[in-house]
Amino acid sequence: MKTDETNPNDWFLLTRERLDAADAVRNACGACNSSVELLQESVERYLKGFLIGKGWPLQRIHNLSTLLDAVIQRDSRFKSFADLCEGLTAQFWEQHYPGGDLGEVGADYDDLRQQVDKMIAMILAAFPTVGPSASGA
């Protein structure tokens, strides 16, 4: 199957696997650097999928707060996820390169994960026909 970066369904398809991996790492190793990074990448891709579906030209950025600001311009209900995006981005950068303080990375993983589920539900509700890629098999 060939994916298309302009198809929100492809973003949602690929990010679901990333989210499942975050949960698997969490279950196997506890809340750790890898589970936080996978969770951050999943949220990033869900936000990008939402934005792509609303006509946004892809920007290769990783700051969830920046992406959320773009989402809020299109749907103000997403304002409630500002703390989630700020906190998850901060934890992502703490563990992404040596030199960060790892003491709190993942400490609130379960709470973050619950908030992520709420955000995903809102994103997917904006695209009721989410399914297999239109460009794929």
mmCIF file of N, CA and C in Angstrom:
data_model
loop_
_atom_site.group_PDB
_atom_site.id
_atom_site.type_symbol
_atom_site.label_atom_id
_atom_site.label_comp_id
_atom_site.label_asym_id
_atom_site.label_seq_id
_atom_site.Cartn_x
_atom_site.Cartn_y
_atom_site.Cartn_z
ATOM 1 N N MET A 1 0.841 -1.174 0.000
ATOM 2 C CA MET A 1 0.000 0.000 0.000
ATOM 3 C C MET A 1 0.889 1.241 0.000
ATOM 4 N N LYS A 2 0.617 2.145 -0.881
ATOM 5 C CA LYS A 2 1.329 3.422 -0.926
ATOM 6 C C LYS A 2 0.502 4.446 -0.171
ATOM 7 N N THR A 3 1.165 5.205 0.701
ATOM 8 C CA THR A 3 0.474 6.230 1.465
ATOM 9 C C THR A 3 0.660 7.593 0.812
ATOM 10 N N ASP A 4 -0.162 8.520 1.257
ATOM 11 C CA ASP A 4 -0.169 9.863 0.686
ATOM 12 C C ASP A 4 -0.187 10.858 1.838
ATOM 13 N N GLU A 5 0.820 11.727 1.915
ATOM 14 C CA GLU A 5 0.904 12.664 3.033
ATOM 15 C C GLU A 5 -0.196 13.721 3.008
ATOM 16 N N THR A 6 -0.965 13.795 1.935
ATOM 17 C CA THR A 6 -2.084 14.739 1.872
ATOM 18 C C THR A 6 -3.417 14.092 2.248
ATOM 19 N N ASN A 7 -3.392 12.821 2.617
ATOM 20 C CA ASN A 7 -4.594 12.083 2.969
ATOM 21 C C ASN A 7 -4.648 11.908 4.490
ATOM 22 N N PRO A 8 -5.601 12.540 5.170
ATOM 23 C CA PRO A 8 -5.656 12.397 6.625
ATOM 24 C C PRO A 8 -5.831 10.949 7.076
ATOM 25 N N ASN A 9 -6.534 10.147 6.290
ATOM 26 C CA ASN A 9 -6.716 8.740 6.655
ATOM 27 C C ASN A 9 -5.379 8.019 6.776
ATOM 28 N N ASP A 10 -4.437 8.362 5.916
ATOM 29 C CA ASP A 10 -3.120 7.731 5.991
ATOM 30 C C ASP A 10 -2.389 8.142 7.265
ATOM 31 N N TRP A 11 -2.533 9.391 7.663
ATOM 32 C CA TRP A 11 -1.932 9.841 8.927
ATOM 33 C C TRP A 11 -2.539 9.064 10.092
ATOM 34 N N PHE A 12 -3.857 8.906 10.107
ATOM 35 C CA PHE A 12 -4.524 8.211 11.199
ATOM 36 C C PHE A 12 -4.168 6.722 11.216
ATOM 37 N N LEU A 13 -4.034 6.122 10.051
ATOM 38 C CA LEU A 13 -3.654 4.717 9.961
ATOM 39 C C LEU A 13 -2.260 4.484 10.550
ATOM 40 N N LEU A 14 -1.306 5.298 10.129
ATOM 41 C CA LEU A 14 0.074 5.113 10.575
ATOM 42 C C LEU A 14 0.270 5.486 12.044
ATOM 43 N N THR A 15 -0.465 6.461 12.500
ATOM 44 C CA THR A 15 -0.283 6.873 13.886
ATOM 45 C C THR A 15 -0.937 5.910 14.861
ATOM 46 N N ARG A 16 -1.956 5.202 14.441
ATOM 47 C CA ARG A 16 -2.592 4.218 15.337
ATOM 48 C C ARG A 16 -1.573 3.159 15.754
ATOM 49 N N GLU A 17 -0.747 2.735 14.820
ATOM 50 C CA GLU A 17 0.298 1.757 15.141
ATOM 51 C C GLU A 17 1.291 2.336 16.150
ATOM 52 N N ARG A 18 1.636 3.604 15.996
ATOM 53 C CA ARG A 18 2.553 4.281 16.917
ATOM 54 C C ARG A 18 1.946 4.337 18.317
ATOM 55 N N LEU A 19 0.659 4.627 18.401
ATOM 56 C CA LEU A 19 -0.013 4.675 19.700
ATOM 57 C C LEU A 19 -0.070 3.293 20.341
ATOM 58 N N ASP A 20 -0.357 2.279 19.557
ATOM 59 C CA ASP A 20 -0.348 0.907 20.071
ATOM 60 C C ASP A 20 1.040 0.534 20.589
ATOM 61 N N ALA A 21 2.092 0.983 19.901
ATOM 62 C CA ALA A 21 3.461 0.713 20.343
ATOM 63 C C ALA A 21 3.746 1.425 21.669
ATOM 64 N N ALA A 22 3.271 2.657 21.815
ATOM 65 C CA ALA A 22 3.453 3.379 23.085
ATOM 66 C C ALA A 22 2.811 2.603 24.227
ATOM 67 N N ASP A 23 1.613 2.091 23.995
ATOM 68 C CA ASP A 23 0.925 1.309 25.024
ATOM 69 C C ASP A 23 1.664 0.007 25.327
ATOM 70 N N ALA A 24 2.187 -0.637 24.298
ATOM 71 C CA ALA A 24 2.924 -1.888 24.500
ATOM 72 C C ALA A 24 4.197 -1.649 25.307
ATOM 73 N N VAL A 25 4.914 -0.583 24.996
ATOM 74 C CA VAL A 25 6.125 -0.259 25.758
ATOM 75 C C VAL A 25 5.750 0.081 27.193
ATOM 76 N N ARG A 26 4.694 0.846 27.380
ATOM 77 C CA ARG A 26 4.223 1.199 28.733
ATOM 78 C C ARG A 26 3.903 -0.056 29.516
ATOM 79 N N ASN A 27 3.218 -0.994 28.888
ATOM 80 C CA ASN A 27 2.846 -2.230 29.574
ATOM 81 C C ASN A 27 4.054 -3.106 29.884
ATOM 82 N N ALA A 28 5.040 -3.112 29.005
ATOM 83 C CA ALA A 28 6.217 -3.961 29.185
ATOM 84 C C ALA A 28 7.270 -3.346 30.111
ATOM 85 N N CYS A 29 7.450 -2.041 30.025
ATOM 86 C CA CYS A 29 8.567 -1.385 30.717
ATOM 87 C C CYS A 29 8.133 -0.321 31.717
ATOM 88 N N GLY A 30 6.858 -0.057 31.789
ATOM 89 C CA GLY A 30 6.399 1.055 32.616
ATOM 90 C C GLY A 30 6.505 2.353 31.839
ATOM 91 N N ALA A 31 6.160 3.433 32.521
ATOM 92 C CA ALA A 31 6.274 4.751 31.891
ATOM 93 C C ALA A 31 7.759 5.075 31.792
ATOM 94 N N CYS A 32 8.243 5.148 30.570
ATOM 95 C CA CYS A 32 9.675 5.351 30.351
ATOM 96 C C CYS A 32 9.874 6.310 29.186
ATOM 97 N N ASN A 33 11.124 6.606 28.913
ATOM 98 C CA ASN A 33 11.446 7.543 27.838
ATOM 99 C C ASN A 33 10.812 7.128 26.513
ATOM 100 N N SER A 34 10.923 5.855 26.179
ATOM 101 C CA SER A 34 10.405 5.393 24.889
ATOM 102 C C SER A 34 8.889 5.501 24.799
ATOM 103 N N SER A 35 8.189 5.194 25.889
ATOM 104 C CA SER A 35 6.728 5.292 25.834
ATOM 105 C C SER A 35 6.294 6.750 25.661
ATOM 106 N N VAL A 36 7.021 7.676 26.288
ATOM 107 C CA VAL A 36 6.705 9.100 26.136
ATOM 108 C C VAL A 36 6.980 9.557 24.705
ATOM 109 N N GLU A 37 8.106 9.140 24.147
ATOM 110 C CA GLU A 37 8.431 9.553 22.779
ATOM 111 C C GLU A 37 7.405 9.013 21.790
ATOM 112 N N LEU A 38 7.019 7.774 21.939
ATOM 113 C CA LEU A 38 6.017 7.200 21.045
ATOM 114 C C LEU A 38 4.666 7.887 21.205
ATOM 115 N N LEU A 39 4.313 8.233 22.441
ATOM 116 C CA LEU A 39 3.048 8.938 22.669
ATOM 117 C C LEU A 39 3.083 10.316 22.034
ATOM 118 N N GLN A 40 4.188 11.037 22.191
ATOM 119 C CA GLN A 40 4.321 12.358 21.587
ATOM 120 C C GLN A 40 4.221 12.272 20.070
ATOM 121 N N GLU A 41 4.905 11.310 19.475
ATOM 122 C CA GLU A 41 4.874 11.161 18.022
ATOM 123 C C GLU A 41 3.470 10.814 17.533
ATOM 124 N N SER A 42 2.745 10.052 18.321
ATOM 125 C CA SER A 42 1.380 9.706 17.948
ATOM 126 C C SER A 42 0.485 10.944 17.949
ATOM 127 N N VAL A 43 0.574 11.737 19.011
ATOM 128 C CA VAL A 43 -0.233 12.960 19.077
ATOM 129 C C VAL A 43 0.139 13.892 17.932
ATOM 130 N N GLU A 44 1.423 14.023 17.681
ATOM 131 C CA GLU A 44 1.889 14.869 16.575
ATOM 132 C C GLU A 44 1.230 14.461 15.262
ATOM 133 N N ARG A 45 1.188 13.182 15.000
ATOM 134 C CA ARG A 45 0.637 12.694 13.737
ATOM 135 C C ARG A 45 -0.883 12.819 13.680
ATOM 136 N N TYR A 46 -1.557 12.614 14.814
ATOM 137 C CA TYR A 46 -3.007 12.838 14.820
ATOM 138 C C TYR A 46 -3.319 14.302 14.543
ATOM 139 N N LEU A 47 -2.570 15.210 15.165
ATOM 140 C CA LEU A 47 -2.787 16.636 14.921
ATOM 141 C C LEU A 47 -2.506 16.984 13.460
ATOM 142 N N LYS A 48 -1.433 16.447 12.916
ATOM 143 C CA LYS A 48 -1.115 16.714 11.510
ATOM 144 C C LYS A 48 -2.184 16.139 10.593
ATOM 145 N N GLY A 49 -2.697 14.960 10.904
ATOM 146 C CA GLY A 49 -3.775 14.387 10.100
ATOM 147 C C GLY A 49 -5.008 15.273 10.109
ATOM 148 N N PHE A 50 -5.362 15.785 11.288
ATOM 149 C CA PHE A 50 -6.494 16.714 11.382
ATOM 150 C C PHE A 50 -6.244 17.926 10.494
ATOM 151 N N LEU A 51 -5.070 18.511 10.644
ATOM 152 C CA LEU A 51 -4.751 19.724 9.888
ATOM 153 C C LEU A 51 -4.723 19.472 8.382
ATOM 154 N N ILE A 52 -4.123 18.367 7.975
ATOM 155 C CA ILE A 52 -4.080 18.009 6.549
ATOM 156 C C ILE A 52 -5.507 17.895 6.010
ATOM 157 N N GLY A 53 -6.370 17.265 6.797
ATOM 158 C CA GLY A 53 -7.765 17.106 6.391
ATOM 159 C C GLY A 53 -8.519 18.417 6.276
ATOM 160 N N LYS A 54 -7.980 19.464 6.901
ATOM 161 C CA LYS A 54 -8.596 20.790 6.843
ATOM 162 C C LYS A 54 -7.865 21.711 5.871
ATOM 163 N N GLY A 55 -7.006 21.122 5.021
ATOM 164 C CA GLY A 55 -6.363 21.900 3.973
ATOM 165 C C GLY A 55 -5.026 22.520 4.334
ATOM 166 N N TRP A 56 -4.495 22.199 5.482
ATOM 167 C CA TRP A 56 -3.213 22.744 5.950
ATOM 168 C C TRP A 56 -2.071 22.149 5.149
ATOM 169 N N PRO A 57 -1.154 22.973 4.654
ATOM 170 C CA PRO A 57 0.023 22.419 3.963
ATOM 171 C C PRO A 57 1.000 21.853 4.999
ATOM 172 N N LEU A 58 1.436 20.652 4.801
ATOM 173 C CA LEU A 58 2.292 19.957 5.761
ATOM 174 C C LEU A 58 3.504 20.794 6.139
ATOM 175 N N GLN A 59 3.724 20.889 7.441
ATOM 176 C CA GLN A 59 4.941 21.483 7.989
ATOM 177 C C GLN A 59 5.599 20.406 8.843
ATOM 178 N N ARG A 60 6.870 20.212 8.637
ATOM 179 C CA ARG A 60 7.593 19.163 9.362
ATOM 180 C C ARG A 60 8.138 19.730 10.668
ATOM 181 N N ILE A 61 7.213 19.873 11.623
ATOM 182 C CA ILE A 61 7.551 20.382 12.946
ATOM 183 C C ILE A 61 7.116 19.355 13.983
ATOM 184 N N HIS A 62 7.691 19.470 15.182
ATOM 185 C CA HIS A 62 7.418 18.469 16.215
ATOM 186 C C HIS A 62 6.806 19.065 17.482
ATOM 187 N N ASN A 63 6.676 20.373 17.547
ATOM 188 C CA ASN A 63 6.134 21.030 18.725
ATOM 189 C C ASN A 63 4.612 20.895 18.726
ATOM 190 N N LEU A 64 4.099 20.140 19.686
ATOM 191 C CA LEU A 64 2.661 19.898 19.738
ATOM 192 C C LEU A 64 1.873 21.171 19.999
ATOM 193 N N SER A 65 2.435 22.094 20.778
ATOM 194 C CA SER A 65 1.731 23.344 21.058
ATOM 195 C C SER A 65 1.558 24.165 19.784
ATOM 196 N N THR A 66 2.568 24.186 18.946
ATOM 197 C CA THR A 66 2.480 24.902 17.676
ATOM 198 C C THR A 66 1.420 24.269 16.782
ATOM 199 N N LEU A 67 1.426 22.949 16.722
ATOM 200 C CA LEU A 67 0.413 22.255 15.929
ATOM 201 C C LEU A 67 -0.982 22.494 16.499
ATOM 202 N N LEU A 68 -1.104 22.431 17.821
ATOM 203 C CA LEU A 68 -2.408 22.652 18.444
ATOM 204 C C LEU A 68 -2.918 24.058 18.156
ATOM 205 N N ASP A 69 -2.043 25.045 18.170
ATOM 206 C CA ASP A 69 -2.469 26.409 17.836
ATOM 207 C C ASP A 69 -3.107 26.453 16.447
ATOM 208 N N ALA A 70 -2.521 25.730 15.503
ATOM 209 C CA ALA A 70 -3.087 25.675 14.151
ATOM 210 C C ALA A 70 -4.439 24.959 14.156
ATOM 211 N N VAL A 71 -4.558 23.922 14.969
ATOM 212 C CA VAL A 71 -5.826 23.202 15.092
ATOM 213 C C VAL A 71 -6.892 24.116 15.698
ATOM 214 N N ILE A 72 -6.523 24.856 16.746
ATOM 215 C CA ILE A 72 -7.474 25.741 17.430
ATOM 216 C C ILE A 72 -7.993 26.819 16.486
ATOM 217 N N GLN A 73 -7.180 27.253 15.550
ATOM 218 C CA GLN A 73 -7.641 28.229 14.559
ATOM 219 C C GLN A 73 -8.786 27.662 13.729
ATOM 220 N N ARG A 74 -8.841 26.344 13.627
ATOM 221 C CA ARG A 74 -9.879 25.691 12.836
ATOM 222 C C ARG A 74 -11.025 25.168 13.705
ATOM 223 N N ASP A 75 -10.742 24.917 14.989
ATOM 224 C CA ASP A 75 -11.762 24.391 15.900
ATOM 225 C C ASP A 75 -11.352 24.747 17.328
ATOM 226 N N SER A 76 -11.983 25.743 17.892
ATOM 227 C CA SER A 76 -11.591 26.259 19.208
ATOM 228 C C SER A 76 -11.827 25.279 20.351
ATOM 229 N N ARG A 77 -12.605 24.238 20.137
ATOM 230 C CA ARG A 77 -12.838 23.249 21.200
ATOM 231 C C ARG A 77 -11.564 22.560 21.639
ATOM 232 N N PHE A 78 -10.539 22.575 20.810
ATOM 233 C CA PHE A 78 -9.289 21.893 21.128
ATOM 234 C C PHE A 78 -8.432 22.657 22.140
ATOM 235 N N LYS A 79 -8.866 23.863 22.538
ATOM 236 C CA LYS A 79 -8.109 24.639 23.531
ATOM 237 C C LYS A 79 -7.873 23.854 24.815
ATOM 238 N N SER A 80 -8.776 22.974 25.137
ATOM 239 C CA SER A 80 -8.667 22.213 26.392
ATOM 240 C C SER A 80 -7.458 21.276 26.412
ATOM 241 N N PHE A 81 -6.799 21.102 25.287
ATOM 242 C CA PHE A 81 -5.640 20.209 25.224
ATOM 243 C C PHE A 81 -4.305 20.951 25.253
ATOM 244 N N ALA A 82 -4.352 22.233 25.584
ATOM 245 C CA ALA A 82 -3.120 23.036 25.601
ATOM 246 C C ALA A 82 -2.112 22.491 26.619
ATOM 247 N N ASP A 83 -2.552 22.167 27.823
ATOM 248 C CA ASP A 83 -1.630 21.646 28.843
ATOM 249 C C ASP A 83 -1.048 20.301 28.428
ATOM 250 N N LEU A 84 -1.886 19.450 27.845
ATOM 251 C CA LEU A 84 -1.409 18.158 27.351
ATOM 252 C C LEU A 84 -0.279 18.361 26.350
ATOM 253 N N CYS A 85 -0.503 19.204 25.366
ATOM 254 C CA CYS A 85 0.487 19.400 24.309
ATOM 255 C C CYS A 85 1.762 20.053 24.834
ATOM 256 N N GLU A 86 1.610 21.006 25.730
ATOM 257 C CA GLU A 86 2.786 21.663 26.302
ATOM 258 C C GLU A 86 3.611 20.683 27.137
ATOM 259 N N GLY A 87 2.941 19.925 27.989
ATOM 260 C CA GLY A 87 3.640 18.978 28.853
ATOM 261 C C GLY A 87 4.288 17.834 28.099
ATOM 262 N N LEU A 88 3.580 17.304 27.129
ATOM 263 C CA LEU A 88 4.118 16.183 26.364
ATOM 264 C C LEU A 88 5.291 16.620 25.491
ATOM 265 N N THR A 89 5.215 17.814 24.925
ATOM 266 C CA THR A 89 6.339 18.334 24.144
ATOM 267 C C THR A 89 7.558 18.533 25.039
ATOM 268 N N ALA A 90 7.351 19.088 26.229
ATOM 269 C CA ALA A 90 8.476 19.301 27.158
ATOM 270 C C ALA A 90 9.133 17.972 27.519
ATOM 271 N N GLN A 91 8.334 16.962 27.812
ATOM 272 C CA GLN A 91 8.899 15.657 28.164
ATOM 273 C C GLN A 91 9.610 15.015 26.974
ATOM 274 N N PHE A 92 9.041 15.205 25.789
ATOM 275 C CA PHE A 92 9.671 14.677 24.581
ATOM 276 C C PHE A 92 11.081 15.232 24.439
ATOM 277 N N TRP A 93 11.221 16.558 24.571
ATOM 278 C CA TRP A 93 12.543 17.164 24.372
ATOM 279 C C TRP A 93 13.492 16.818 25.509
ATOM 280 N N GLU A 94 12.998 16.652 26.739
ATOM 281 C CA GLU A 94 13.860 16.276 27.868
ATOM 282 C C GLU A 94 14.563 14.953 27.603
ATOM 283 N N GLN A 95 13.846 14.019 27.026
ATOM 284 C CA GLN A 95 14.419 12.689 26.815
ATOM 285 C C GLN A 95 15.003 12.481 25.426
ATOM 286 N N HIS A 96 14.736 13.389 24.516
ATOM 287 C CA HIS A 96 15.136 13.174 23.120
ATOM 288 C C HIS A 96 16.642 13.309 22.907
ATOM 289 N N TYR A 97 17.262 14.226 23.600
ATOM 290 C CA TYR A 97 18.711 14.435 23.500
ATOM 291 C C TYR A 97 19.316 14.394 24.893
ATOM 292 N N PRO A 98 20.521 13.860 25.037
ATOM 293 C CA PRO A 98 21.179 13.879 26.349
ATOM 294 C C PRO A 98 21.304 15.314 26.860
ATOM 295 N N GLY A 99 21.213 15.441 28.169
ATOM 296 C CA GLY A 99 21.318 16.744 28.802
ATOM 297 C C GLY A 99 20.030 17.170 29.472
ATOM 298 N N GLY A 100 18.938 16.457 29.189
ATOM 299 C CA GLY A 100 17.661 16.801 29.799
ATOM 300 C C GLY A 100 17.516 16.170 31.167
ATOM 301 N N ASP A 101 16.556 16.650 31.924
ATOM 302 C CA ASP A 101 16.243 16.112 33.244
ATOM 303 C C ASP A 101 15.184 15.028 33.077
ATOM 304 N N LEU A 102 15.573 13.798 33.299
ATOM 305 C CA LEU A 102 14.673 12.665 33.073
ATOM 306 C C LEU A 102 13.821 12.318 34.289
ATOM 307 N N GLY A 103 13.999 13.061 35.369
ATOM 308 C CA GLY A 103 13.324 12.743 36.624
ATOM 309 C C GLY A 103 11.812 12.658 36.537
ATOM 310 N N GLU A 104 11.190 13.489 35.731
ATOM 311 C CA GLU A 104 9.729 13.524 35.648
ATOM 312 C C GLU A 104 9.186 12.949 34.339
ATOM 313 N N VAL A 105 10.068 12.552 33.439
ATOM 314 C CA VAL A 105 9.615 12.042 32.146
ATOM 315 C C VAL A 105 8.818 10.756 32.366
ATOM 316 N N GLY A 106 7.581 10.782 31.935
ATOM 317 C CA GLY A 106 6.708 9.618 32.031
ATOM 318 C C GLY A 106 5.963 9.486 33.344
ATOM 319 N N ALA A 107 6.255 10.331 34.324
ATOM 320 C CA ALA A 107 5.610 10.209 35.633
ATOM 321 C C ALA A 107 4.089 10.338 35.545
ATOM 322 N N ASP A 108 3.606 11.122 34.601
ATOM 323 C CA ASP A 108 2.169 11.327 34.431
ATOM 324 C C ASP A 108 1.634 10.651 33.164
ATOM 325 N N TYR A 109 2.318 9.612 32.724
ATOM 326 C CA TYR A 109 1.975 8.953 31.462
ATOM 327 C C TYR A 109 0.505 8.542 31.411
ATOM 328 N N ASP A 110 0.018 7.904 32.464
ATOM 329 C CA ASP A 110 -1.354 7.393 32.422
ATOM 330 C C ASP A 110 -2.369 8.526 32.275
ATOM 331 N N ASP A 111 -2.140 9.647 32.940
ATOM 332 C CA ASP A 111 -3.019 10.802 32.791
ATOM 333 C C ASP A 111 -2.919 11.370 31.376
ATOM 334 N N LEU A 112 -1.694 11.502 30.879
ATOM 335 C CA LEU A 112 -1.506 11.989 29.510
ATOM 336 C C LEU A 112 -2.229 11.085 28.516
ATOM 337 N N ARG A 113 -2.102 9.794 28.725
ATOM 338 C CA ARG A 113 -2.704 8.825 27.799
ATOM 339 C C ARG A 113 -4.215 8.959 27.768
ATOM 340 N N GLN A 114 -4.842 9.204 28.917
ATOM 341 C CA GLN A 114 -6.292 9.402 28.956
ATOM 342 C C GLN A 114 -6.690 10.660 28.196
ATOM 343 N N GLN A 115 -5.914 11.720 28.367
ATOM 344 C CA GLN A 115 -6.198 12.962 27.638
ATOM 345 C C GLN A 115 -6.025 12.764 26.131
ATOM 346 N N VAL A 116 -5.013 11.981 25.765
ATOM 347 C CA VAL A 116 -4.776 11.698 24.345
ATOM 348 C C VAL A 116 -5.991 11.006 23.741
ATOM 349 N N ASP A 117 -6.571 10.063 24.464
ATOM 350 C CA ASP A 117 -7.765 9.381 23.948
ATOM 351 C C ASP A 117 -8.902 10.367 23.683
ATOM 352 N N LYS A 118 -9.080 11.334 24.561
ATOM 353 C CA LYS A 118 -10.131 12.338 24.367
ATOM 354 C C LYS A 118 -9.843 13.186 23.127
ATOM 355 N N MET A 119 -8.570 13.560 22.961
ATOM 356 C CA MET A 119 -8.202 14.357 21.789
ATOM 357 C C MET A 119 -8.419 13.564 20.510
ATOM 358 N N ILE A 120 -8.014 12.313 20.514
ATOM 359 C CA ILE A 120 -8.171 11.472 19.326
ATOM 360 C C ILE A 120 -9.648 11.335 18.965
ATOM 361 N N ALA A 121 -10.489 11.138 19.966
ATOM 362 C CA ALA A 121 -11.926 11.003 19.698
ATOM 363 C C ALA A 121 -12.469 12.256 19.013
ATOM 364 N N MET A 122 -12.032 13.430 19.461
ATOM 365 C CA MET A 122 -12.486 14.679 18.823
ATOM 366 C C MET A 122 -11.964 14.793 17.401
ATOM 367 N N ILE A 123 -10.711 14.409 17.205
ATOM 368 C CA ILE A 123 -10.121 14.478 15.864
ATOM 369 C C ILE A 123 -10.867 13.551 14.918
ATOM 370 N N LEU A 124 -11.055 12.312 15.328
ATOM 371 C CA LEU A 124 -11.709 11.346 14.445
ATOM 372 C C LEU A 124 -13.171 11.694 14.200
ATOM 373 N N ALA A 125 -13.820 12.338 15.165
ATOM 374 C CA ALA A 125 -15.208 12.765 14.978
ATOM 375 C C ALA A 125 -15.327 13.809 13.864
ATOM 376 N N ALA A 126 -14.234 14.532 13.620
ATOM 377 C CA ALA A 126 -14.232 15.525 12.541
ATOM 378 C C ALA A 126 -14.124 14.889 11.168
ATOM 379 N N PHE A 127 -13.804 13.586 11.150
ATOM 380 C CA PHE A 127 -13.632 12.845 9.893
ATOM 381 C C PHE A 127 -14.403 11.533 9.982
ATOM 382 N N PRO A 128 -15.717 11.591 9.870
ATOM 383 C CA PRO A 128 -16.526 10.391 10.081
ATOM 384 C C PRO A 128 -16.296 9.273 9.077
ATOM 385 N N THR A 129 -15.649 9.549 7.983
ATOM 386 C CA THR A 129 -15.425 8.507 6.979
ATOM 387 C C THR A 129 -14.014 7.961 7.040
ATOM 388 N N VAL A 130 -13.337 8.098 8.200
ATOM 389 C CA VAL A 130 -11.995 7.576 8.323
ATOM 390 C C VAL A 130 -12.020 6.079 8.079
ATOM 391 N N GLY A 131 -11.168 5.650 7.205
ATOM 392 C CA GLY A 131 -11.082 4.242 6.864
ATOM 393 C C GLY A 131 -9.806 3.996 6.095
ATOM 394 N N PRO A 132 -9.782 2.949 5.301
ATOM 395 C CA PRO A 132 -8.573 2.649 4.524
ATOM 396 C C PRO A 132 -8.207 3.808 3.606
ATOM 397 N N SER A 133 -6.958 3.901 3.333
ATOM 398 C CA SER A 133 -6.440 4.968 2.473
ATOM 399 C C SER A 133 -7.095 4.939 1.106
ATOM 400 N N ALA A 134 -7.425 6.117 0.628
ATOM 401 C CA ALA A 134 -7.976 6.231 -0.713
ATOM 402 C C ALA A 134 -6.905 5.955 -1.766
ATOM 403 N N SER A 135 -5.633 6.092 -1.357
ATOM 404 C CA SER A 135 -4.554 5.887 -2.310
ATOM 405 C C SER A 135 -3.974 4.482 -2.244
ATOM 406 N N GLY A 136 -4.484 3.684 -1.288
ATOM 407 C CA GLY A 136 -3.892 2.365 -1.082
ATOM 408 C C GLY A 136 -4.748 1.231 -1.616
ATOM 409 N N ALA A 137 -4.458 0.055 -1.106
ATOM 410 C CA ALA A 137 -5.103 -1.160 -1.570
ATOM 411 C C ALA A 137 -6.573 -1.204 -1.283
#
